[in-house]
Tab-separated table of C-alpha atoms and ligand atoms in Angstrom:
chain	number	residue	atom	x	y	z
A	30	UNK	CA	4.982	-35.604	-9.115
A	31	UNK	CA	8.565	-35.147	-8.564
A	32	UNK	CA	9.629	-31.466	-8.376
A	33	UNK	CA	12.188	-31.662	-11.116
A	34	UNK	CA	9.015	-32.973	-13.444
A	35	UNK	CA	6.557	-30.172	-12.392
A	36	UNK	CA	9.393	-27.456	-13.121
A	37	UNK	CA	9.665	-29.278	-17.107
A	38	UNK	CA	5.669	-28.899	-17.196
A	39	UNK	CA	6.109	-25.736	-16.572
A	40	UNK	CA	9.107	-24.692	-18.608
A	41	UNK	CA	7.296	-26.950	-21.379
A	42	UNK	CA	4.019	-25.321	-21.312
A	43	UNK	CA	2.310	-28.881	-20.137
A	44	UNK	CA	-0.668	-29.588	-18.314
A	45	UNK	CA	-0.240	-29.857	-14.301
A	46	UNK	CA	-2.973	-30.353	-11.789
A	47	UNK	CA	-3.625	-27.605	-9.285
A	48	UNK	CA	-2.762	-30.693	-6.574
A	49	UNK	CA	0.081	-31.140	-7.834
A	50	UNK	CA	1.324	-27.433	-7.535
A	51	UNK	CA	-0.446	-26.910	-4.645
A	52	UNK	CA	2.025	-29.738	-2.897
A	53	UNK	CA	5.230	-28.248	-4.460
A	54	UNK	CA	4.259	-25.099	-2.611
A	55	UNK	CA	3.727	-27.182	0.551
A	56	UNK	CA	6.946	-28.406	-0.049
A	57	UNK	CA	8.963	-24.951	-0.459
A	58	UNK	CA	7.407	-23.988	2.862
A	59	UNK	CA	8.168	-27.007	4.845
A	60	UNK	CA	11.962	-26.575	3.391
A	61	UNK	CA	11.496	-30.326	1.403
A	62	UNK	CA	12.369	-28.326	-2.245
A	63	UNK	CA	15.618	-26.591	-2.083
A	64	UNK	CA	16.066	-23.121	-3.011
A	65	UNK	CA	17.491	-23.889	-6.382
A	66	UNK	CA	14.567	-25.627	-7.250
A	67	UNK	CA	12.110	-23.384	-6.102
A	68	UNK	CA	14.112	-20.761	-7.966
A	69	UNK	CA	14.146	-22.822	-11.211
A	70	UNK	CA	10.335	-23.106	-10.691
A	71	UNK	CA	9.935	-18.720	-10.504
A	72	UNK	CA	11.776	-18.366	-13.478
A	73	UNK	CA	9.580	-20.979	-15.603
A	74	UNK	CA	6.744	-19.290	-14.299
A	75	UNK	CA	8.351	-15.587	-15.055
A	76	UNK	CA	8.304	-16.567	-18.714
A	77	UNK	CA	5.145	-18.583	-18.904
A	78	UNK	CA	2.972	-17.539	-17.031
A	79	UNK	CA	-0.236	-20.041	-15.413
A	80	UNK	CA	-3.642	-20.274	-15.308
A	81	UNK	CA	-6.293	-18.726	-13.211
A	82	UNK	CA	-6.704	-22.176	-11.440
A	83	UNK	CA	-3.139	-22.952	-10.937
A	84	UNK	CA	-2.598	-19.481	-9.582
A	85	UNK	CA	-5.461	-19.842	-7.083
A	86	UNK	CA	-4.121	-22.942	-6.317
A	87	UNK	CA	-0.807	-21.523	-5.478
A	88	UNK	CA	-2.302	-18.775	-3.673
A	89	UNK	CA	-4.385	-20.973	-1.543
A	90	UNK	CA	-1.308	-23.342	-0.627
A	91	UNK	CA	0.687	-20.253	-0.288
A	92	UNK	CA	-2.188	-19.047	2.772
A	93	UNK	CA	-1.993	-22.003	4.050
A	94	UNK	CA	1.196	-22.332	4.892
A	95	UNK	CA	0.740	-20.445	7.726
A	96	UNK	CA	-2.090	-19.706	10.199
A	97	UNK	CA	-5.098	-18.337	8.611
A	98	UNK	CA	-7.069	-16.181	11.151
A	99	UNK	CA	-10.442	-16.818	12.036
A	100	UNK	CA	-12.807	-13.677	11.977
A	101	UNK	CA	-16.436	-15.825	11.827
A	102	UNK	CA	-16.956	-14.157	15.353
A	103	UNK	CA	-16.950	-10.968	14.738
A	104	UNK	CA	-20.040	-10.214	12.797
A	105	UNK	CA	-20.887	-8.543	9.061
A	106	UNK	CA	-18.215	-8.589	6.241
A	107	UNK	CA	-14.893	-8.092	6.899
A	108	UNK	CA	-13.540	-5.873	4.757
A	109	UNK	CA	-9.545	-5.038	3.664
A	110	UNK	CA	-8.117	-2.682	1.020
A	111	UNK	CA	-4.420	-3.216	-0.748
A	112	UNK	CA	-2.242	-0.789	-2.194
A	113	UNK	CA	0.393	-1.990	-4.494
A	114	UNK	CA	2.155	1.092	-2.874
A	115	UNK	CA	3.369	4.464	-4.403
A	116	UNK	CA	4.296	7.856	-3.241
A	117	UNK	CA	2.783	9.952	-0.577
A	118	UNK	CA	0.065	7.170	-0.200
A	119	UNK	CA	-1.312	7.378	3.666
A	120	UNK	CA	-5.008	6.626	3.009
A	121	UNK	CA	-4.812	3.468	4.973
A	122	UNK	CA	-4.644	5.495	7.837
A	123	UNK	CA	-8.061	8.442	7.440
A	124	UNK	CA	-9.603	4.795	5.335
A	125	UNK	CA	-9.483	2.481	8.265
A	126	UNK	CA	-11.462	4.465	10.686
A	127	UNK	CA	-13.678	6.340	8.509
A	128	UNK	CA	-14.821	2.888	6.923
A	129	UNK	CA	-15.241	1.339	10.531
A	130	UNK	CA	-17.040	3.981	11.538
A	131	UNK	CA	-19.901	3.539	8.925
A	132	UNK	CA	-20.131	-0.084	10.605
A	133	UNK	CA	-17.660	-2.503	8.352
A	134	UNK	CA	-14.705	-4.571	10.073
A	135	UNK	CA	-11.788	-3.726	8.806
A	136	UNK	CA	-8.871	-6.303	9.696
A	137	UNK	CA	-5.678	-4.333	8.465
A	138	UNK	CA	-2.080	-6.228	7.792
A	139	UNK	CA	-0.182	-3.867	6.182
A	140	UNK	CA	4.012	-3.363	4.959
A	141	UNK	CA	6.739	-1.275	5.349
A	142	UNK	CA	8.270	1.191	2.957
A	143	UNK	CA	11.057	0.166	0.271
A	144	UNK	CA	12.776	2.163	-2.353
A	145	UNK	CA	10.900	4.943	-3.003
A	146	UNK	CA	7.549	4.050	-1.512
A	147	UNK	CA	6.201	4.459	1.894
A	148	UNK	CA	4.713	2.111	4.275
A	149	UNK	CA	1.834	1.964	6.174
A	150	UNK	CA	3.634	0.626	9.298
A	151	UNK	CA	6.400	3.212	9.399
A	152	UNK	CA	3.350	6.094	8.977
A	153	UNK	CA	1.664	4.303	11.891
A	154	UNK	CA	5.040	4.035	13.959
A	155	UNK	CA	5.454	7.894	13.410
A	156	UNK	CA	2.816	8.111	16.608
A	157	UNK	CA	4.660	7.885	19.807
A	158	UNK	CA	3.915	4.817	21.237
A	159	UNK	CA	2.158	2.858	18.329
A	160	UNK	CA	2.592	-0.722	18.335
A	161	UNK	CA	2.316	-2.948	14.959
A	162	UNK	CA	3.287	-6.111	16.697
A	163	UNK	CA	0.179	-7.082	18.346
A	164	UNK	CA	-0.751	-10.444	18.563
A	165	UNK	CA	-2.952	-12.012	16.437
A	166	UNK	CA	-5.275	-12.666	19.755
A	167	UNK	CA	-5.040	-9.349	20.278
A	168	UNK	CA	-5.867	-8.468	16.707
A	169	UNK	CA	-9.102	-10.448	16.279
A	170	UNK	CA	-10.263	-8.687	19.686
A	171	UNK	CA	-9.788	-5.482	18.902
A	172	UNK	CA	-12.007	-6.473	15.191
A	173	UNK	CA	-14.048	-7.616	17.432
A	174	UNK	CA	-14.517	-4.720	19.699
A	175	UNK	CA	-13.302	-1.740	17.758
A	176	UNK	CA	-14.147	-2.877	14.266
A	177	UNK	CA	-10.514	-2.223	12.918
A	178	UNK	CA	-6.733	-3.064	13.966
A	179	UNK	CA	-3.683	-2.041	11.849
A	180	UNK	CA	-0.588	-4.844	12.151
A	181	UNK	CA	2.706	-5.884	10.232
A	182	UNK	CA	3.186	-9.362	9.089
A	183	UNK	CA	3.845	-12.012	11.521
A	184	UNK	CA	6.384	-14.434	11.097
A	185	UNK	CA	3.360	-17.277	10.925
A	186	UNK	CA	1.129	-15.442	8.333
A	187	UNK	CA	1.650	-16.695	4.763
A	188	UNK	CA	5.510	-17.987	5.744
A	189	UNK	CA	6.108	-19.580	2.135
A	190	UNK	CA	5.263	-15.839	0.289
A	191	UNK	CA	7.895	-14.569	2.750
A	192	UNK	CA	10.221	-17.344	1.529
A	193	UNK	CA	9.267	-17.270	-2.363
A	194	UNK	CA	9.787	-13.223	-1.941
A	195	UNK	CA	13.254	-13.773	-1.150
A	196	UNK	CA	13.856	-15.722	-3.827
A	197	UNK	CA	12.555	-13.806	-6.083
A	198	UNK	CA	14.178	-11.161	-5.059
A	199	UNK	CA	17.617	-12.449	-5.712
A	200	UNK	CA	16.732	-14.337	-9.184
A	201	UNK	CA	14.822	-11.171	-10.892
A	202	UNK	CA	11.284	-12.915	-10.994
A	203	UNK	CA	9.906	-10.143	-9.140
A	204	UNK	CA	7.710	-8.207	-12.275
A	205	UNK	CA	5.151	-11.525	-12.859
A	206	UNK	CA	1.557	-11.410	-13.141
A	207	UNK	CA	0.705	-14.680	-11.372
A	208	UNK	CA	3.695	-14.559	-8.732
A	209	UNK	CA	2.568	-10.715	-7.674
A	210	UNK	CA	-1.254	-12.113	-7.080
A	211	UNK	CA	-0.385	-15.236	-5.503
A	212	UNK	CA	1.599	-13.140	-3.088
A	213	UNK	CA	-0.412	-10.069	-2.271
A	214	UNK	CA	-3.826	-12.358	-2.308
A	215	UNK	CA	-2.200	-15.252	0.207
A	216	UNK	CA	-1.582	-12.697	2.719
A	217	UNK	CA	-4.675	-10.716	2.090
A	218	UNK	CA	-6.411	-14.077	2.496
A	219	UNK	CA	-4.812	-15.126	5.626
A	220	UNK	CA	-6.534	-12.265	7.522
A	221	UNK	CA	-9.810	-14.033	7.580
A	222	UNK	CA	-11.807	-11.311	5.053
A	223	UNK	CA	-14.731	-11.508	3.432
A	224	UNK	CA	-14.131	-8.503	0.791
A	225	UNK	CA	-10.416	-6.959	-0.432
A	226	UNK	CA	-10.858	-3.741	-2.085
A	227	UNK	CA	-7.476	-3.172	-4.350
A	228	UNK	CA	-5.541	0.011	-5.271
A	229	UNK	CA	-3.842	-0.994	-8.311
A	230	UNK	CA	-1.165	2.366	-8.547
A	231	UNK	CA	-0.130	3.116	-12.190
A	232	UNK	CA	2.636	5.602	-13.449
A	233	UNK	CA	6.066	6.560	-13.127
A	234	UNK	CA	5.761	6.089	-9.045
A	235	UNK	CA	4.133	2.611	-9.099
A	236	UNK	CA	5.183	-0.667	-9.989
A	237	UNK	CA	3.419	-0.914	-12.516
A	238	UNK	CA	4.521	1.866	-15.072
A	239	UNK	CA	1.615	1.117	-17.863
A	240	UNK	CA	-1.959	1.131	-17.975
A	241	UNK	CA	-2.193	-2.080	-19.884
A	242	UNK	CA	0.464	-3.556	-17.091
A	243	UNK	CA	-1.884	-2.327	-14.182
A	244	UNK	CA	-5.029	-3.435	-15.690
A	245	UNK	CA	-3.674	-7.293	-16.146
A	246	UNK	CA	-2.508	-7.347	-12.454
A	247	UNK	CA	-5.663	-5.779	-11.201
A	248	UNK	CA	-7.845	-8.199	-13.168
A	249	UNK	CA	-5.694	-11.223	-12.330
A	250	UNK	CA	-6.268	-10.094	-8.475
A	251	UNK	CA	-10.174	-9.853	-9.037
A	252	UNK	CA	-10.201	-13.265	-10.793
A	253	UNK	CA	-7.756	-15.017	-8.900
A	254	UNK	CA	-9.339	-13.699	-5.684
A	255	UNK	CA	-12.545	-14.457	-6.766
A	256	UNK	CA	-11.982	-18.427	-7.513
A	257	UNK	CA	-10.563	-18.386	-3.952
A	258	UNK	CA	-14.041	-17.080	-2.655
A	259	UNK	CA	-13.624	-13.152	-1.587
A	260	UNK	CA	-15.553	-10.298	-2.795
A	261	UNK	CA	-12.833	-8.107	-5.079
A	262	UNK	CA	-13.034	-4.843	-6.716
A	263	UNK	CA	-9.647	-3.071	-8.037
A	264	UNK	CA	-9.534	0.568	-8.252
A	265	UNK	CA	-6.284	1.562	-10.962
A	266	UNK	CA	-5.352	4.786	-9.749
A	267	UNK	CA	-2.839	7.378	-11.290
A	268	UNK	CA	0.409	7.813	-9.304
A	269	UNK	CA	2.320	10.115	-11.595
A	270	UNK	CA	2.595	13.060	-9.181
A	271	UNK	CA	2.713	12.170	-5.415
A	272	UNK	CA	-0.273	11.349	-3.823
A	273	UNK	CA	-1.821	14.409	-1.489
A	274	UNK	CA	0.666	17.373	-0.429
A	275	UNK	CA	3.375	15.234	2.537
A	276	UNK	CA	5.911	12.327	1.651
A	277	UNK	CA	7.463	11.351	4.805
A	278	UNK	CA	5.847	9.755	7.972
A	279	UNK	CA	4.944	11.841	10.387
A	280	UNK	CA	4.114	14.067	7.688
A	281	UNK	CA	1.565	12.163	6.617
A	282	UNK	CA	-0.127	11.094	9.535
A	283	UNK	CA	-0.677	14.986	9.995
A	284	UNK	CA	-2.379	15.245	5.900
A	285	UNK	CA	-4.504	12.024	7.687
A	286	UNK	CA	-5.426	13.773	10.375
A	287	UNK	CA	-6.461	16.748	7.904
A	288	UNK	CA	-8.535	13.814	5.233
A	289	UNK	CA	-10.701	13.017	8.809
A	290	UNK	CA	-11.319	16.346	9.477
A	291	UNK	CA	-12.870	17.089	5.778
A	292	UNK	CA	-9.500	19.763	5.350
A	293	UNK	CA	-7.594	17.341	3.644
A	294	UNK	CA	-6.399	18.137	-0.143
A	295	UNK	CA	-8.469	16.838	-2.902
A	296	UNK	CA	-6.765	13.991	-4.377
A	297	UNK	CA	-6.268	12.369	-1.017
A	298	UNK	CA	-9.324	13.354	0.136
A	299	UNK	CA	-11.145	11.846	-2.979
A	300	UNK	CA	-9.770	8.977	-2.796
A	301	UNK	CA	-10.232	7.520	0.235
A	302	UNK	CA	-13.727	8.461	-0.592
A	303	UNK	CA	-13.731	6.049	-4.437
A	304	UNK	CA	-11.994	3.633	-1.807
A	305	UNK	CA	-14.061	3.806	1.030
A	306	UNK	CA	-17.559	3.608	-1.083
A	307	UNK	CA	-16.018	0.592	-2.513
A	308	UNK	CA	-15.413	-1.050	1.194
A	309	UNK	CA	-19.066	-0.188	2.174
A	310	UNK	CA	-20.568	-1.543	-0.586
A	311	UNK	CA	-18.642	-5.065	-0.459
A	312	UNK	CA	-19.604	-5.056	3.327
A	313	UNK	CA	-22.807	-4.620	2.553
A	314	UNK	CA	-23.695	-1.181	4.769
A	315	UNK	CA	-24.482	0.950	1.281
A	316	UNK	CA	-26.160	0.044	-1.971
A	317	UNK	CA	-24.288	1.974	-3.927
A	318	UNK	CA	-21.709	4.835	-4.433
A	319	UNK	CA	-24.104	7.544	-3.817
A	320	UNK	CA	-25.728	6.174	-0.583
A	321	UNK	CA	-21.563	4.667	0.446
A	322	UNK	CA	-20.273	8.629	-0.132
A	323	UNK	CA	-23.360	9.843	1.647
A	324	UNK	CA	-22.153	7.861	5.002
A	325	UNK	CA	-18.430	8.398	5.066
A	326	UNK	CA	-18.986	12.037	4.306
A	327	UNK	CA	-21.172	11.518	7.535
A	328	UNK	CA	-18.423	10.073	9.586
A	329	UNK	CA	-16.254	13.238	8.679
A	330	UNK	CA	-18.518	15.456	9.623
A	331	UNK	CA	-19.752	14.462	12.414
A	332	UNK	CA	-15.714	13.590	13.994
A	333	UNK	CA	-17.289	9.827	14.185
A	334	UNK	CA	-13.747	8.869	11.804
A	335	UNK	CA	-11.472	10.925	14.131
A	336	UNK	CA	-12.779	9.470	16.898
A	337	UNK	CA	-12.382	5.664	15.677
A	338	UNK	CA	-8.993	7.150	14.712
A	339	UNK	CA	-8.147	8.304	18.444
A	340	UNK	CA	-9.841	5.013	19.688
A	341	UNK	CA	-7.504	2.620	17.855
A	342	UNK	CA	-4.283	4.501	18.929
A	343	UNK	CA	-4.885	4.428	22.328
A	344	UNK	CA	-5.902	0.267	22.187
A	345	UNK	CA	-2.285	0.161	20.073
A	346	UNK	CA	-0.361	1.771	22.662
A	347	UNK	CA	-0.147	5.331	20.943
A	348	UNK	CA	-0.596	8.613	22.507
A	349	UNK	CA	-4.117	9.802	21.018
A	350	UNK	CA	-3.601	12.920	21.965
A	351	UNK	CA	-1.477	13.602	18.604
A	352	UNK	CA	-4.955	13.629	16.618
A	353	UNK	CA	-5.790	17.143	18.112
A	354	UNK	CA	-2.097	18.384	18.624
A	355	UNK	CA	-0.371	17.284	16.199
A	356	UNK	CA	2.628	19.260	17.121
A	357	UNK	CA	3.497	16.210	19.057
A	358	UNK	CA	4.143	13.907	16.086
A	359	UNK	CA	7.870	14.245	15.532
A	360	UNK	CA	8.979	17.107	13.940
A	361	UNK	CA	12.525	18.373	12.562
A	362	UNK	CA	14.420	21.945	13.753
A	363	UNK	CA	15.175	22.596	9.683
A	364	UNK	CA	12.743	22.977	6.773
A	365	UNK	CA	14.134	24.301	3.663
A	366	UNK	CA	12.025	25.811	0.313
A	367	UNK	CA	12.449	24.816	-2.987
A	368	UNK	CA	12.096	27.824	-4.719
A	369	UNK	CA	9.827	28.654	-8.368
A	370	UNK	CA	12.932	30.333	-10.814
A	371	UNK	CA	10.559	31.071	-13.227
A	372	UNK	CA	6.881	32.032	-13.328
A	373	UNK	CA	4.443	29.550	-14.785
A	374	UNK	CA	2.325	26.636	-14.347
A	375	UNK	CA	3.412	23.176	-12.415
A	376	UNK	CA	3.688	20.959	-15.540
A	377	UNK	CA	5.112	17.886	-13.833
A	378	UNK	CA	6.194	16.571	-10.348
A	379	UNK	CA	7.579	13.156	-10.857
A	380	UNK	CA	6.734	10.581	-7.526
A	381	UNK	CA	9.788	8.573	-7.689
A	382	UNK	CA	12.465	11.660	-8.346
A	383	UNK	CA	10.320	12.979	-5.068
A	384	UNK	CA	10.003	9.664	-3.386
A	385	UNK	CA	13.931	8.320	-3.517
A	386	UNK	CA	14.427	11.896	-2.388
A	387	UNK	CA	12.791	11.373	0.576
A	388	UNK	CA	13.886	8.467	1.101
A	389	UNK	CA	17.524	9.344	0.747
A	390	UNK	CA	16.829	12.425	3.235
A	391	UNK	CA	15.788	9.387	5.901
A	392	UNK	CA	11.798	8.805	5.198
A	393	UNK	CA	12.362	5.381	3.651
A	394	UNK	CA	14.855	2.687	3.619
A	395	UNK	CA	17.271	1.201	0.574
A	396	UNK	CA	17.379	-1.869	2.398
A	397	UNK	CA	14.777	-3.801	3.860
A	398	UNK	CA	17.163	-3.144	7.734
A	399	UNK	CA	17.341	0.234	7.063
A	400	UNK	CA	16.187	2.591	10.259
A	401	UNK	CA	13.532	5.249	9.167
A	402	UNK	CA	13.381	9.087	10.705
A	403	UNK	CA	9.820	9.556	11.128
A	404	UNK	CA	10.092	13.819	10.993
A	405	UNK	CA	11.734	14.274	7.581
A	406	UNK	CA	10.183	14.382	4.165
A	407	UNK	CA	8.602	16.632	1.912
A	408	UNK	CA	5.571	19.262	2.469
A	409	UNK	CA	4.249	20.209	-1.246
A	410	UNK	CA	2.760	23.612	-1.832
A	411	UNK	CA	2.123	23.494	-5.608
A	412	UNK	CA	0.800	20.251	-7.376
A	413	UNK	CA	0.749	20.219	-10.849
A	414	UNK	CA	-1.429	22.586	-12.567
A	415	UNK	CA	-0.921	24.933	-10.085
A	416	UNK	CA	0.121	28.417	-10.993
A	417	UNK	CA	3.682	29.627	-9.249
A	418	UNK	CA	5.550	33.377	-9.335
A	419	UNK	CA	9.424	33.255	-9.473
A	420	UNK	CA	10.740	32.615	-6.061
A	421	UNK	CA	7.539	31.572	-4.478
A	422	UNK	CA	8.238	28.577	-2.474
A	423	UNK	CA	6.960	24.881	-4.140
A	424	UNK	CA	7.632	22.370	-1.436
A	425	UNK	CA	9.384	22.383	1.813
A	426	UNK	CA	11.900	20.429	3.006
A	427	UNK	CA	11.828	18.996	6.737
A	428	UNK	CA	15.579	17.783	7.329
A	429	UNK	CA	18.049	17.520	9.795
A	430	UNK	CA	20.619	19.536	8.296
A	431	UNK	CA	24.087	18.138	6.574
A	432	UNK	CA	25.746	18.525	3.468
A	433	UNK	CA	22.863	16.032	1.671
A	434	UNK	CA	20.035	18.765	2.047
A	435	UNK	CA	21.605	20.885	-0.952
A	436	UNK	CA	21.831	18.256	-3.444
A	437	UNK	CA	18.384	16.988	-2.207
A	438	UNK	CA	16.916	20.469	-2.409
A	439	UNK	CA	18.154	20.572	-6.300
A	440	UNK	CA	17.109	17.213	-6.936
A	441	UNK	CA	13.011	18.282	-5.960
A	442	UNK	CA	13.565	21.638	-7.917
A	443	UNK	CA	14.622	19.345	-10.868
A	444	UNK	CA	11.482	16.782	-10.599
A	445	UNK	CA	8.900	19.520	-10.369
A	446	UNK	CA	8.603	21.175	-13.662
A	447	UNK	CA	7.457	24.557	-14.633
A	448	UNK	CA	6.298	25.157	-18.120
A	449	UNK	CA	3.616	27.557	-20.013
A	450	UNK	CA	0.636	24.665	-19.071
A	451	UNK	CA	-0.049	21.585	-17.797
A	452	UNK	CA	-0.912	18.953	-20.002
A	453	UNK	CA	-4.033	16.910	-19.330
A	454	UNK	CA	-3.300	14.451	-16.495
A	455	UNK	CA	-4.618	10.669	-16.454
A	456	UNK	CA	-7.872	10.653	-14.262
A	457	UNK	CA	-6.976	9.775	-10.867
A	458	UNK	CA	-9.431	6.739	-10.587
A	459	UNK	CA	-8.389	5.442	-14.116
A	460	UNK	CA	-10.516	2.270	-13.789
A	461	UNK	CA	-12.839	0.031	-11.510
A	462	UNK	CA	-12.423	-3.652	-12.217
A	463	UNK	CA	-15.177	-5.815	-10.381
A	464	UNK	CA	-15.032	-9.359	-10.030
B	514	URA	N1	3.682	-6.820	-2.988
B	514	URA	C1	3.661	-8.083	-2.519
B	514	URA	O1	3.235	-8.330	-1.403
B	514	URA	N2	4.114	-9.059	-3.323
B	514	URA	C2	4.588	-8.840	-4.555
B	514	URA	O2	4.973	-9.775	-5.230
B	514	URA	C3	4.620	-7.520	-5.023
B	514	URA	C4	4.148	-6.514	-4.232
């Protein structure tokens, strides 16, 4: 089918095999459909939509456009979990190891942070010496050996997502259903995994702002990822107050550090237990939730997740030391309160008036070249529904000084409300979809 045919099917709303797609996506990647094309193609899709099978099929050309690893020798169920990213989310980083620990593979390729959201990789790179840009040899061994590795995208893994991103980017196709699975799922399936649990983020720090918005990506994931043969589960989780009590890298590795210990605080804490019973089950170490909780709470007590943790910083080049000093992680000279002005109860801290703050004090980038300062962010005292007296601190600030730090400090004041009582917050595991 010529290309300019397929885009009029699917401007038109007409039937098109999945063949057919599938070899329009071949032909984006190899560079044979120019970028006006391909662009014309996103924005039919923006406003129509596609089918399950189309979408799988686009997802599966889009994974194959690259290498797809091979993980059939390391044995049991490889197991991966997804964030569709918010603020003050580090539970990739206590997950990983507490989950290997209990005996699943986990085979991590994870992002950086954008806008207001933090990445995984940047948290990661916080730890002097940590190296994301293993090779993918080098990956599968330490599966293999270790039972988890945590790397960035290589150039060779799902190459036409990294392509169709960047077009999207520029023609405001972003925000679509089938485009957002196709992309998160071909990478996801490129790692060679048996099972992808998903943490579908909902609220005013998420990209999707709606329940009803989060609930049709999650259950497009499931489905989608189902046809193309993996094991999916979708947790939608609240993120309309940061996640935990640090924004900020280093920051968060420390709250981490704190999860693996059992001292972390309770949100965090819990979920990377919903998550982690999730990842056992699908690997097929626990028979359900009760028996899955019983065996991470296991791992934390018995230092068997700090230990994986220690283990897979040292194989990445990182100092492992950091896990019990973690004095060593960077740091800043200045921290600065935000101060309570009136008595009362925390009524609302909003994650992306929080997270853009951070960002703008040097925690995340604007632009995808941005560098990232790995000491600075935000320490939170109070969450909402916490009681505060006038003047008692709410959240520190770790900066490095500068005229910024007093607009910055207003700015957090200003998204962390204090009224006469909290109103009832959204459950932070909203929903489970299963596939
Ligand atoms: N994350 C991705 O990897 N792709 C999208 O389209 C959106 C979020």
């Amino acid at each position: 089918m010529r290309s300019a045919d397929l885009i009029r099917a699917v401007r038109d709303k007409q039937a098109i095999l999945p063949a057919e797609l599938a070899a329009f996506v071949q032909g984006i990647a190899r560079g044979d459909v120019p970028d006006y094309q391909a662009s014309a193609f996103l924005m039919a899709v923006f406003f129509n939509g596609l089918s399950d099978e189309l979408t799988a099929a686009m997802t599966l050309a889009m994974r194959d456009s690259g290498r797809v690893i091979d993980l059939t020798s390391v044995p049991g169920l490889k197991v991966d979990k997804h964030s569709t990213g918010g603020v003050g989310d580090k539970i990739s980083l206590p997950l990983a190891p507490l989950v290997a620990a209990c005996g699943v593979p986990v085979p991590m390729v994870s992002g950086r942070g954008l806008g207001h959201t933090g990445g995984t990789l940047d948290k990661l790179e916080s730890i002097p010496g940590f190296r994301v840009d293993l090779s993918l040899t080098r990956f599968v061994e330490l599966v293999q050996t270790l039972g988890l590795c945590l790397i960035g995208q290589t150039a060779d893994l799902a190459p036409a997502d990294k392509k169709l991103y960047a077009l999207r980017d520029v023609t405001s196709t972003v925000e679509s259903i089938p485009l957002i699975t196709s992309s998160i799922l071909s990478k996801k399936l490129a790692e060679g995994i048996d099972a992808l649990v998903l943490d579908v983020k909902v609220g005013r720090g998420a990209f999707m702002k709606t329940e009803e918005h989060a609930r049709a990506l999650a259950q497009s994931l499931v489905r989608v990822g189902t046809q193309a043969g993996v094991k999916m589960r979708a947790l939608i989780t609240d993120m309309d107050q940061p996640l935990g009590k640090t924004i900020g890298n280093s920051l968060e590795v420390r709250e981490s550090i704190e999860i693996l210990r059992g001292h972390g605080p309770e949100d965090t804490t819990e979920l990377t237990m919903a998550l982690g019973a999730e990842m056992l089950i699908l690997g097929g170490v626990a028979k359900d939730s009760i028996e899955a909780r019983a065996q991470l709470g296991n791992a934390m007590r018995s230092g068997a997740g700090l230990a994986k943790f220690r283990a897979i910083i040292e194989a990445q080049h990182g100092d492992p030391t950091v896990v019990d000093h973690p004095e060593k992680l960077p740091s800043t000279e200045h921290k600065s309160a935000v101060l309570a002005k009136m008595a009362g109860v925390i009524t609302d801290i909003d994650p992306y008036v929080l997270g853009t703050s951070a960002m703008r004090l040097g925690a995340g980038r604007a632009k995808a070249e941005d560098r990232v300062d790995h000491a600075v962010g935000i320490v939170l005292v109070k969450k909402v529904g916490d009681i505060v007296e006038r003047g008692e601190p709410m959240a520190y600030v770790h900066h490095r000084g500068g005229g910024i730090i007093e607009r910055e400090l207003k700015t957090i004041e200003a998204g962390m409300v204090i009224g006469a009582s909290a109103k009832a917050a959204r459950p932070l595991v909203v929903d489970v979809i299963s596939g």
